[in-house]
Amino acid sequence: MKVSKRAIQMEYSAVRKLLPLATEAERRGVKVYRLNIGQPNIPTPELFFEGIRNIDNKVISYADSKGLALLIDRVVETYKRDGYNIEKENVLVTQGGSEALTFTMLGICNEGEEVLIPEPFYSNYKSFTEFAGAKIVPIPTKIENDFALPSKEEIQKLITDKTRAILFSNPCNPTGKIYTEEEVKLLAEIAVENDLYLVGDEPYREFIYDDTKKHYSVLDMEKAKDNVILIDSVSKHYSACGARIGFIISKNIDFMGYILKFCQARLAVPMVEQYAVANLLKAPKEYFKEIKEIYKRRRDIIVNGL
Ligand SMILES: Cc1ncc(COP(=O)(O)O)c(C=O)c1O
């Protein structure tokens, strides 16, 4: 039986490729340290499980395609606590950051169009853009200068009439690069001047181990608010990867209206996990302090070892 060109051309996820090799090695008694996929082993906070236990619905129904109202309210509250002025209509709940990124690419790109991404980048960005038939145009960055962005002129040289967006993870997976205020502003400026979307993927926002560095979100770029799309997820923040809950956040209401069509097509995100995450988001900001210390200690051991 024939399959589509899309199915043939799509590559197996690079982060998953090592899995059968690791399983095989373990079968032979080899101790394997799985560094290929970001699966935290920190216990998921008790609030998550409490959220599940407190569900008293008689029917596990479809949730609203936009996301459970209670969860959206909590997202808005959490962002407001952190100093971001967003409202309910700026939030859509998705099945993890992965679906948020897939819908975003589908909503932005036509076949053959281009997305600029600082390289090295999270390997699944390739799959998300391929879903939309789009192509990644890498913005080269180098370890020698701490993965800093090239100049405005260099970035602009990569823009063609097919370019639709700039996508970057901040802090960056895999480099750990934390983009400076000037760098985020530069990307916002380029996005506005060239009518591009600026997609900030920020699932590691809470994990900055150097106190002299600060995270600048795309949401801080008020002048580019129609261009900005923020991708967020509870997977890493709360060690809740299996919950599969993420968010698209944007003040561009027209864009959100288009993405809602995709959300409606897949009907809803699982209801039980949405209740659990709504309760999880009650966790105070201090939660991250303790977790950050654990990750920092681990980071230091690896870096010193290397
Ligand atoms: C940079 C980045 N973006 C997005 C994701 C997707 O995560 P999830 O779909 O679990 O939210 C990951 C997962 O590792 C990631 O590292």
mmCIF file of C-alpha atoms and ligand atoms in Angstrom:
data_model
loop_
_atom_site.group_PDB
_atom_site.id
_atom_site.type_symbol
_atom_site.label_atom_id
_atom_site.label_comp_id
_atom_site.label_asym_id
_atom_site.label_seq_id
_atom_site.Cartn_x
_atom_site.Cartn_y
_atom_site.Cartn_z
ATOM 1 C CA MET A 1 0.000 0.000 0.000
ATOM 2 C CA LYS A 2 1.221 3.487 -0.849
ATOM 3 C CA VAL A 3 1.761 6.149 1.776
ATOM 4 C CA SER A 4 2.124 9.903 1.367
ATOM 5 C CA LYS A 5 5.378 11.661 0.437
ATOM 6 C CA ARG A 6 4.990 13.448 3.763
ATOM 7 C CA ALA A 7 5.064 10.158 5.671
ATOM 8 C CA ILE A 8 8.150 9.019 3.749
ATOM 9 C CA GLN A 9 10.023 12.302 4.050
ATOM 10 C CA MET A 10 9.372 12.814 7.770
ATOM 11 C CA GLU A 11 12.390 11.596 9.729
ATOM 12 C CA TYR A 12 12.193 9.562 12.910
ATOM 13 C CA SER A 13 12.702 11.856 15.902
ATOM 14 C CA ALA A 14 16.427 12.149 16.598
ATOM 15 C CA VAL A 15 15.801 12.225 20.363
ATOM 16 C CA ARG A 16 14.013 8.890 20.149
ATOM 17 C CA LYS A 17 16.515 7.175 17.820
ATOM 18 C CA LEU A 18 18.827 6.148 20.653
ATOM 19 C CA LEU A 19 16.054 4.495 22.654
ATOM 20 C CA PRO A 20 16.206 0.968 21.111
ATOM 21 C CA LEU A 21 20.010 1.018 21.383
ATOM 22 C CA ALA A 22 19.807 1.926 25.075
ATOM 23 C CA THR A 23 17.181 -0.762 25.746
ATOM 24 C CA GLU A 24 19.344 -3.341 23.973
ATOM 25 C CA ALA A 25 22.431 -2.301 25.984
ATOM 26 C CA GLU A 26 20.453 -2.562 29.226
ATOM 27 C CA ARG A 27 19.354 -6.062 28.209
ATOM 28 C CA ARG A 28 23.056 -6.952 28.039
ATOM 29 C CA GLY A 29 23.493 -5.655 31.586
ATOM 30 C CA VAL A 30 25.115 -2.315 30.680
ATOM 31 C CA LYS A 31 24.267 0.619 32.979
ATOM 32 C CA VAL A 32 22.754 3.309 30.765
ATOM 33 C CA TYR A 33 22.507 6.999 31.682
ATOM 34 C CA ARG A 34 19.714 8.313 29.459
ATOM 35 C CA LEU A 35 20.739 11.795 28.418
ATOM 36 C CA ASN A 36 18.998 11.707 25.017
ATOM 37 C CA ILE A 37 15.590 12.900 26.204
ATOM 38 C CA GLY A 38 14.579 15.510 28.744
ATOM 39 C CA GLN A 39 12.730 13.319 31.205
ATOM 40 C CA PRO A 40 13.172 14.757 34.710
ATOM 41 C CA ASN A 41 13.231 12.241 37.578
ATOM 42 C CA ILE A 42 12.165 14.827 40.174
ATOM 43 C CA PRO A 43 8.836 13.747 41.725
ATOM 44 C CA THR A 44 5.843 15.567 40.253
ATOM 45 C CA PRO A 45 4.408 17.835 43.018
ATOM 46 C CA GLU A 46 1.688 16.323 45.189
ATOM 47 C CA LEU A 47 -0.659 19.140 44.051
ATOM 48 C CA PHE A 48 -0.950 17.374 40.677
ATOM 49 C CA PHE A 49 -2.256 14.144 42.223
ATOM 50 C CA GLU A 50 -4.470 16.078 44.651
ATOM 51 C CA GLY A 51 -6.020 17.771 41.605
ATOM 52 C CA ILE A 52 -6.920 14.348 40.189
ATOM 53 C CA ARG A 53 -8.324 13.076 43.497
ATOM 54 C CA ASN A 54 -10.539 16.153 43.861
ATOM 55 C CA ILE A 55 -12.315 15.646 40.532
ATOM 56 C CA ASP A 56 -15.970 15.031 41.310
ATOM 57 C CA ASN A 57 -17.401 15.029 37.766
ATOM 58 C CA LYS A 58 -19.788 12.174 37.081
ATOM 59 C CA VAL A 59 -18.749 12.136 33.421
ATOM 60 C CA ILE A 60 -15.298 12.618 31.960
ATOM 61 C CA SER A 61 -16.583 14.809 29.164
ATOM 62 C CA TYR A 62 -14.821 16.687 26.394
ATOM 63 C CA ALA A 63 -13.276 19.843 27.780
ATOM 64 C CA ASP A 64 -13.695 23.119 25.885
ATOM 65 C CA SER A 65 -11.428 23.068 22.788
ATOM 66 C CA LYS A 66 -9.706 26.208 24.105
ATOM 67 C CA GLY A 67 -8.922 24.415 27.363
ATOM 68 C CA LEU A 68 -10.629 23.988 30.722
ATOM 69 C CA ALA A 69 -11.811 27.409 31.982
ATOM 70 C CA LEU A 70 -10.380 26.706 35.472
ATOM 71 C CA LEU A 71 -6.960 25.916 33.993
ATOM 72 C CA ILE A 72 -6.945 28.987 31.755
ATOM 73 C CA ASP A 73 -7.808 31.156 34.786
ATOM 74 C CA ARG A 74 -4.865 29.636 36.688
ATOM 75 C CA VAL A 75 -2.505 30.223 33.751
ATOM 76 C CA VAL A 76 -3.561 33.881 33.635
ATOM 77 C CA GLU A 77 -3.083 34.202 37.423
ATOM 78 C CA THR A 78 0.366 32.579 37.275
ATOM 79 C CA TYR A 79 1.519 34.837 34.458
ATOM 80 C CA LYS A 80 0.153 37.916 36.246
ATOM 81 C CA ARG A 81 2.031 36.841 39.405
ATOM 82 C CA ASP A 82 5.187 36.749 37.283
ATOM 83 C CA GLY A 83 4.504 40.248 35.910
ATOM 84 C CA TYR A 84 2.918 39.458 32.534
ATOM 85 C CA ASN A 85 -0.319 41.119 31.677
ATOM 86 C CA ILE A 86 -2.271 38.471 29.795
ATOM 87 C CA GLU A 87 -5.994 37.707 29.722
ATOM 88 C CA LYS A 88 -8.061 34.560 29.107
ATOM 89 C CA GLU A 89 -8.393 35.196 25.383
ATOM 90 C CA ASN A 90 -4.599 35.129 25.074
ATOM 91 C CA VAL A 91 -4.359 31.459 26.139
ATOM 92 C CA LEU A 92 -5.050 28.145 24.399
ATOM 93 C CA VAL A 93 -4.349 24.834 26.145
ATOM 94 C CA THR A 94 -2.578 22.217 24.006
ATOM 95 C CA GLN A 95 -1.276 18.669 24.337
ATOM 96 C CA GLY A 96 2.159 19.730 25.479
ATOM 97 C CA GLY A 97 4.450 22.294 23.943
ATOM 98 C CA SER A 98 4.776 19.871 21.017
ATOM 99 C CA GLU A 99 1.186 20.349 19.893
ATOM 100 C CA ALA A 100 1.483 24.085 20.567
ATOM 101 C CA LEU A 101 4.480 24.226 18.218
ATOM 102 C CA THR A 102 2.830 22.013 15.594
ATOM 103 C CA PHE A 103 -0.355 24.123 15.543
ATOM 104 C CA THR A 104 1.721 27.301 15.448
ATOM 105 C CA MET A 105 3.713 26.104 12.436
ATOM 106 C CA LEU A 106 0.513 24.916 10.716
ATOM 107 C CA GLY A 107 -1.061 28.296 11.432
ATOM 108 C CA ILE A 108 1.862 30.324 10.115
ATOM 109 C CA CYS A 109 3.454 28.490 7.191
ATOM 110 C CA ASN A 110 2.386 27.435 3.738
ATOM 111 C CA GLU A 111 4.166 24.650 1.848
ATOM 112 C CA GLY A 112 7.718 25.719 0.950
ATOM 113 C CA GLU A 113 7.850 28.688 3.344
ATOM 114 C CA GLU A 114 10.709 29.254 5.759
ATOM 115 C CA VAL A 115 11.320 29.609 9.482
ATOM 116 C CA LEU A 116 14.558 31.063 10.880
ATOM 117 C CA ILE A 117 15.912 29.172 13.907
ATOM 118 C CA PRO A 118 19.204 29.704 15.750
ATOM 119 C CA GLU A 119 21.239 26.516 15.325
ATOM 120 C CA PRO A 120 21.888 24.181 17.223
ATOM 121 C CA PHE A 121 18.174 23.757 17.959
ATOM 122 C CA TYR A 122 15.827 21.216 19.589
ATOM 123 C CA SER A 123 15.742 18.401 17.050
ATOM 124 C CA ASN A 124 11.932 18.047 16.957
ATOM 125 C CA TYR A 125 11.643 21.573 15.495
ATOM 126 C CA LYS A 126 12.397 19.807 12.244
ATOM 127 C CA SER A 127 9.294 17.610 12.599
ATOM 128 C CA PHE A 128 7.035 20.498 13.633
ATOM 129 C CA THR A 129 8.024 22.557 10.575
ATOM 130 C CA GLU A 130 7.817 19.494 8.297
ATOM 131 C CA PHE A 131 4.176 18.967 9.353
ATOM 132 C CA ALA A 132 3.483 22.342 7.761
ATOM 133 C CA GLY A 133 5.633 21.587 4.689
ATOM 134 C CA ALA A 134 7.943 24.411 5.780
ATOM 135 C CA LYS A 135 11.723 24.559 5.790
ATOM 136 C CA ILE A 136 14.122 25.564 8.556
ATOM 137 C CA VAL A 137 16.710 28.204 7.679
ATOM 138 C CA PRO A 138 19.347 28.005 10.429
ATOM 139 C CA ILE A 139 20.796 31.134 12.045
ATOM 140 C CA PRO A 140 24.327 29.860 12.745
ATOM 141 C CA THR A 141 25.625 30.330 16.300
ATOM 142 C CA LYS A 142 28.945 29.119 17.721
ATOM 143 C CA ILE A 143 30.150 27.770 21.054
ATOM 144 C CA GLU A 144 33.260 30.020 20.741
ATOM 145 C CA ASN A 145 31.171 33.120 21.459
ATOM 146 C CA ASP A 146 28.685 31.474 23.807
ATOM 147 C CA PHE A 147 26.085 30.921 21.042
ATOM 148 C CA ALA A 148 25.446 34.672 20.711
ATOM 149 C CA LEU A 149 23.185 35.756 17.859
ATOM 150 C CA PRO A 150 24.928 37.144 14.768
ATOM 151 C CA SER A 151 24.449 40.824 13.847
ATOM 152 C CA LYS A 152 21.172 42.233 12.548
ATOM 153 C CA GLU A 153 22.691 42.445 9.041
ATOM 154 C CA GLU A 154 23.720 38.767 9.115
ATOM 155 C CA ILE A 155 20.250 37.666 10.235
ATOM 156 C CA GLN A 156 18.548 39.880 7.665
ATOM 157 C CA LYS A 157 20.584 38.275 4.879
ATOM 158 C CA LEU A 158 18.726 35.022 5.639
ATOM 159 C CA ILE A 159 15.280 36.591 5.153
ATOM 160 C CA THR A 160 13.582 35.954 1.799
ATOM 161 C CA ASP A 161 10.032 36.527 0.578
ATOM 162 C CA LYS A 162 9.292 33.014 1.894
ATOM 163 C CA THR A 163 10.316 33.728 5.492
ATOM 164 C CA ARG A 164 7.354 33.625 7.886
ATOM 165 C CA ALA A 165 8.761 33.396 11.387
ATOM 166 C CA ILE A 166 11.691 33.315 13.774
ATOM 167 C CA LEU A 167 11.522 30.468 16.297
ATOM 168 C CA PHE A 168 13.880 30.083 19.249
ATOM 169 C CA SER A 169 13.942 28.320 22.591
ATOM 170 C CA ASN A 170 15.024 30.470 25.509
ATOM 171 C CA PRO A 171 16.896 29.205 27.513
ATOM 172 C CA CYS A 172 17.998 27.195 24.520
ATOM 173 C CA ASN A 173 17.761 23.445 24.324
ATOM 174 C CA PRO A 174 20.392 22.100 23.593
ATOM 175 C CA THR A 175 22.974 24.868 24.151
ATOM 176 C CA GLY A 176 21.771 26.343 27.455
ATOM 177 C CA LYS A 177 22.135 29.807 25.924
ATOM 178 C CA ILE A 178 20.106 32.481 27.721
ATOM 179 C CA TYR A 179 19.364 35.250 25.253
ATOM 180 C CA THR A 180 20.189 38.742 26.513
ATOM 181 C CA GLU A 181 17.660 41.568 26.559
ATOM 182 C CA GLU A 182 19.433 43.075 23.509
ATOM 183 C CA GLU A 183 19.197 39.802 21.619
ATOM 184 C CA VAL A 184 15.483 39.285 22.304
ATOM 185 C CA LYS A 185 14.864 42.944 21.384
ATOM 186 C CA LEU A 186 16.854 42.468 18.182
ATOM 187 C CA LEU A 187 14.721 39.483 17.154
ATOM 188 C CA ALA A 188 11.549 41.436 17.989
ATOM 189 C CA GLU A 189 12.772 44.381 15.911
ATOM 190 C CA ILE A 190 13.579 42.138 12.929
ATOM 191 C CA ALA A 191 10.185 40.435 13.294
ATOM 192 C CA VAL A 192 8.286 43.745 13.283
ATOM 193 C CA GLU A 193 10.300 45.244 10.403
ATOM 194 C CA ASN A 194 9.821 42.173 8.225
ATOM 195 C CA ASP A 195 6.264 41.164 9.225
ATOM 196 C CA LEU A 196 7.410 37.898 10.776
ATOM 197 C CA TYR A 197 6.041 35.997 13.728
ATOM 198 C CA LEU A 198 8.394 35.733 16.696
ATOM 199 C CA VAL A 199 7.837 32.362 18.353
ATOM 200 C CA GLY A 200 9.475 32.057 21.784
ATOM 201 C CA ASP A 201 9.578 28.508 23.131
ATOM 202 C CA GLU A 202 10.146 28.901 26.881
ATOM 203 C CA PRO A 203 9.645 25.565 28.684
ATOM 204 C CA TYR A 204 12.932 26.021 30.601
ATOM 205 C CA ARG A 205 12.289 29.629 31.698
ATOM 206 C CA GLU A 206 12.501 28.779 35.395
ATOM 207 C CA PHE A 207 15.864 27.008 35.139
ATOM 208 C CA ILE A 208 18.553 29.671 35.056
ATOM 209 C CA TYR A 209 21.467 28.734 37.290
ATOM 210 C CA ASP A 210 23.526 31.902 36.956
ATOM 211 C CA ASP A 211 22.109 34.629 39.230
ATOM 212 C CA THR A 212 23.728 37.332 37.109
ATOM 213 C CA LYS A 213 21.509 36.359 34.164
ATOM 214 C CA LYS A 214 17.857 37.216 33.719
ATOM 215 C CA HIS A 215 15.299 35.681 31.410
ATOM 216 C CA TYR A 216 13.710 37.990 28.830
ATOM 217 C CA SER A 217 10.499 36.545 27.485
ATOM 218 C CA VAL A 218 9.030 37.333 24.081
ATOM 219 C CA LEU A 219 6.065 38.569 26.150
ATOM 220 C CA ASP A 220 8.331 41.400 27.360
ATOM 221 C CA MET A 221 8.441 42.685 23.766
ATOM 222 C CA GLU A 222 5.361 44.898 23.991
ATOM 223 C CA LYS A 223 6.104 46.694 20.684
ATOM 224 C CA ALA A 224 6.002 43.339 18.879
ATOM 225 C CA LYS A 225 2.862 42.065 20.608
ATOM 226 C CA ASP A 226 1.068 41.205 17.352
ATOM 227 C CA ASN A 227 4.100 39.238 16.163
ATOM 228 C CA VAL A 228 4.748 37.376 19.398
ATOM 229 C CA ILE A 229 3.663 33.808 20.108
ATOM 230 C CA LEU A 230 4.806 32.215 23.361
ATOM 231 C CA ILE A 231 4.982 28.443 23.735
ATOM 232 C CA ASP A 232 4.886 27.092 27.267
ATOM 233 C CA SER A 233 4.500 23.696 28.899
ATOM 234 C CA VAL A 234 4.304 22.125 32.354
ATOM 235 C CA SER A 235 6.474 19.165 31.265
ATOM 236 C CA LYS A 236 9.797 20.435 32.586
ATOM 237 C CA HIS A 237 8.682 23.217 34.942
ATOM 238 C CA TYR A 238 6.839 20.770 37.178
ATOM 239 C CA SER A 239 8.346 17.455 36.086
ATOM 240 C CA ALA A 240 5.009 16.540 34.536
ATOM 241 C CA CYS A 241 5.974 15.431 31.003
ATOM 242 C CA GLY A 242 3.326 12.705 30.918
ATOM 243 C CA ALA A 243 0.514 15.154 31.676
ATOM 244 C CA ARG A 244 0.935 16.450 28.104
ATOM 245 C CA ILE A 245 -0.246 19.945 28.923
ATOM 246 C CA GLY A 246 1.125 22.996 27.152
ATOM 247 C CA PHE A 247 -0.021 26.448 26.110
ATOM 248 C CA ILE A 248 -0.017 28.856 23.201
ATOM 249 C CA ILE A 249 -0.039 32.408 24.521
ATOM 250 C CA SER A 250 -0.430 35.385 22.212
ATOM 251 C CA LYS A 251 -1.956 38.850 22.251
ATOM 252 C CA ASN A 252 -2.617 38.530 18.527
ATOM 253 C CA ILE A 253 -6.310 37.698 18.800
ATOM 254 C CA ASP A 254 -6.725 37.063 15.041
ATOM 255 C CA PHE A 255 -3.936 34.469 15.140
ATOM 256 C CA MET A 256 -5.506 32.814 18.211
ATOM 257 C CA GLY A 257 -8.830 32.630 16.345
ATOM 258 C CA TYR A 258 -7.192 30.684 13.513
ATOM 259 C CA ILE A 259 -5.399 28.318 15.888
ATOM 260 C CA LEU A 260 -8.696 27.654 17.674
ATOM 261 C CA LYS A 261 -9.859 25.916 14.471
ATOM 262 C CA PHE A 262 -7.065 23.358 14.900
ATOM 263 C CA CYS A 263 -7.962 22.988 18.579
ATOM 264 C CA GLN A 264 -11.577 22.345 17.639
ATOM 265 C CA ALA A 265 -10.558 19.742 15.053
ATOM 266 C CA ARG A 266 -8.881 17.652 17.760
ATOM 267 C CA LEU A 267 -11.868 18.385 20.020
ATOM 268 C CA ALA A 268 -10.154 18.729 23.398
ATOM 269 C CA VAL A 269 -7.112 18.141 25.565
ATOM 270 C CA PRO A 270 -7.636 15.379 28.201
ATOM 271 C CA MET A 271 -9.885 16.669 30.966
ATOM 272 C CA VAL A 272 -8.333 14.810 33.942
ATOM 273 C CA GLU A 273 -4.847 16.181 33.298
ATOM 274 C CA GLN A 274 -6.241 19.686 32.897
ATOM 275 C CA TYR A 275 -7.833 19.513 36.362
ATOM 276 C CA ALA A 276 -4.576 18.149 37.744
ATOM 277 C CA VAL A 277 -2.512 20.946 36.185
ATOM 278 C CA ALA A 278 -5.019 23.599 37.320
ATOM 279 C CA ASN A 279 -4.295 22.446 40.875
ATOM 280 C CA LEU A 280 -0.565 22.113 40.184
ATOM 281 C CA LEU A 281 -0.366 25.781 39.190
ATOM 282 C CA LYS A 282 -1.242 26.678 42.800
ATOM 283 C CA ALA A 283 2.419 25.842 43.573
ATOM 284 C CA PRO A 284 4.146 28.945 44.926
ATOM 285 C CA LYS A 285 7.029 30.515 43.023
ATOM 286 C CA GLU A 286 9.405 29.237 45.779
ATOM 287 C CA TYR A 287 8.877 25.704 44.433
ATOM 288 C CA PHE A 288 11.319 26.479 41.627
ATOM 289 C CA LYS A 289 14.037 27.632 44.048
ATOM 290 C CA GLU A 290 14.403 24.171 45.545
ATOM 291 C CA ILE A 291 14.214 22.368 42.176
ATOM 292 C CA LYS A 292 16.712 24.761 40.625
ATOM 293 C CA GLU A 293 19.205 23.958 43.387
ATOM 294 C CA ILE A 294 18.923 20.229 42.596
ATOM 295 C CA TYR A 295 19.438 20.774 38.857
ATOM 296 C CA LYS A 296 22.282 23.206 39.473
ATOM 297 C CA ARG A 297 24.115 20.652 41.637
ATOM 298 C CA ARG A 298 23.689 18.034 38.902
ATOM 299 C CA ARG A 299 24.791 20.470 36.213
ATOM 300 C CA ASP A 300 27.935 21.322 38.184
ATOM 301 C CA ILE A 301 28.843 17.655 38.643
ATOM 302 C CA ILE A 302 28.538 16.995 34.888
ATOM 303 C CA VAL A 303 30.368 20.161 33.857
ATOM 304 C CA ASN A 304 33.195 19.574 36.350
ATOM 305 C CA GLY A 305 33.404 15.932 35.284
ATOM 306 C CA LEU A 306 33.665 16.903 31.624
HETATM 307 C C1 LIG B 1 12.825 23.228 23.620
HETATM 308 C C2 LIG B 1 11.677 22.306 23.749
HETATM 309 N N1 LIG B 1 10.486 22.677 23.268
HETATM 310 C C3 LIG B 1 9.412 21.885 23.361
HETATM 311 C C4 LIG B 1 9.488 20.635 23.944
HETATM 312 C C5 LIG B 1 8.257 19.801 23.982
HETATM 313 O O1 LIG B 1 7.877 19.404 25.248
HETATM 314 P P1 LIG B 1 6.380 19.006 25.642
HETATM 315 O O2 LIG B 1 5.651 18.616 24.397
HETATM 316 O O3 LIG B 1 6.542 17.869 26.594
HETATM 317 O O4 LIG B 1 5.794 20.214 26.286
HETATM 318 C C6 LIG B 1 10.706 20.188 24.459
HETATM 319 C C7 LIG B 1 10.847 18.854 25.058
HETATM 320 O O5 LIG B 1 11.895 18.393 25.401
HETATM 321 C C8 LIG B 1 11.836 21.052 24.359
HETATM 322 O O6 LIG B 1 13.021 20.694 24.833
#
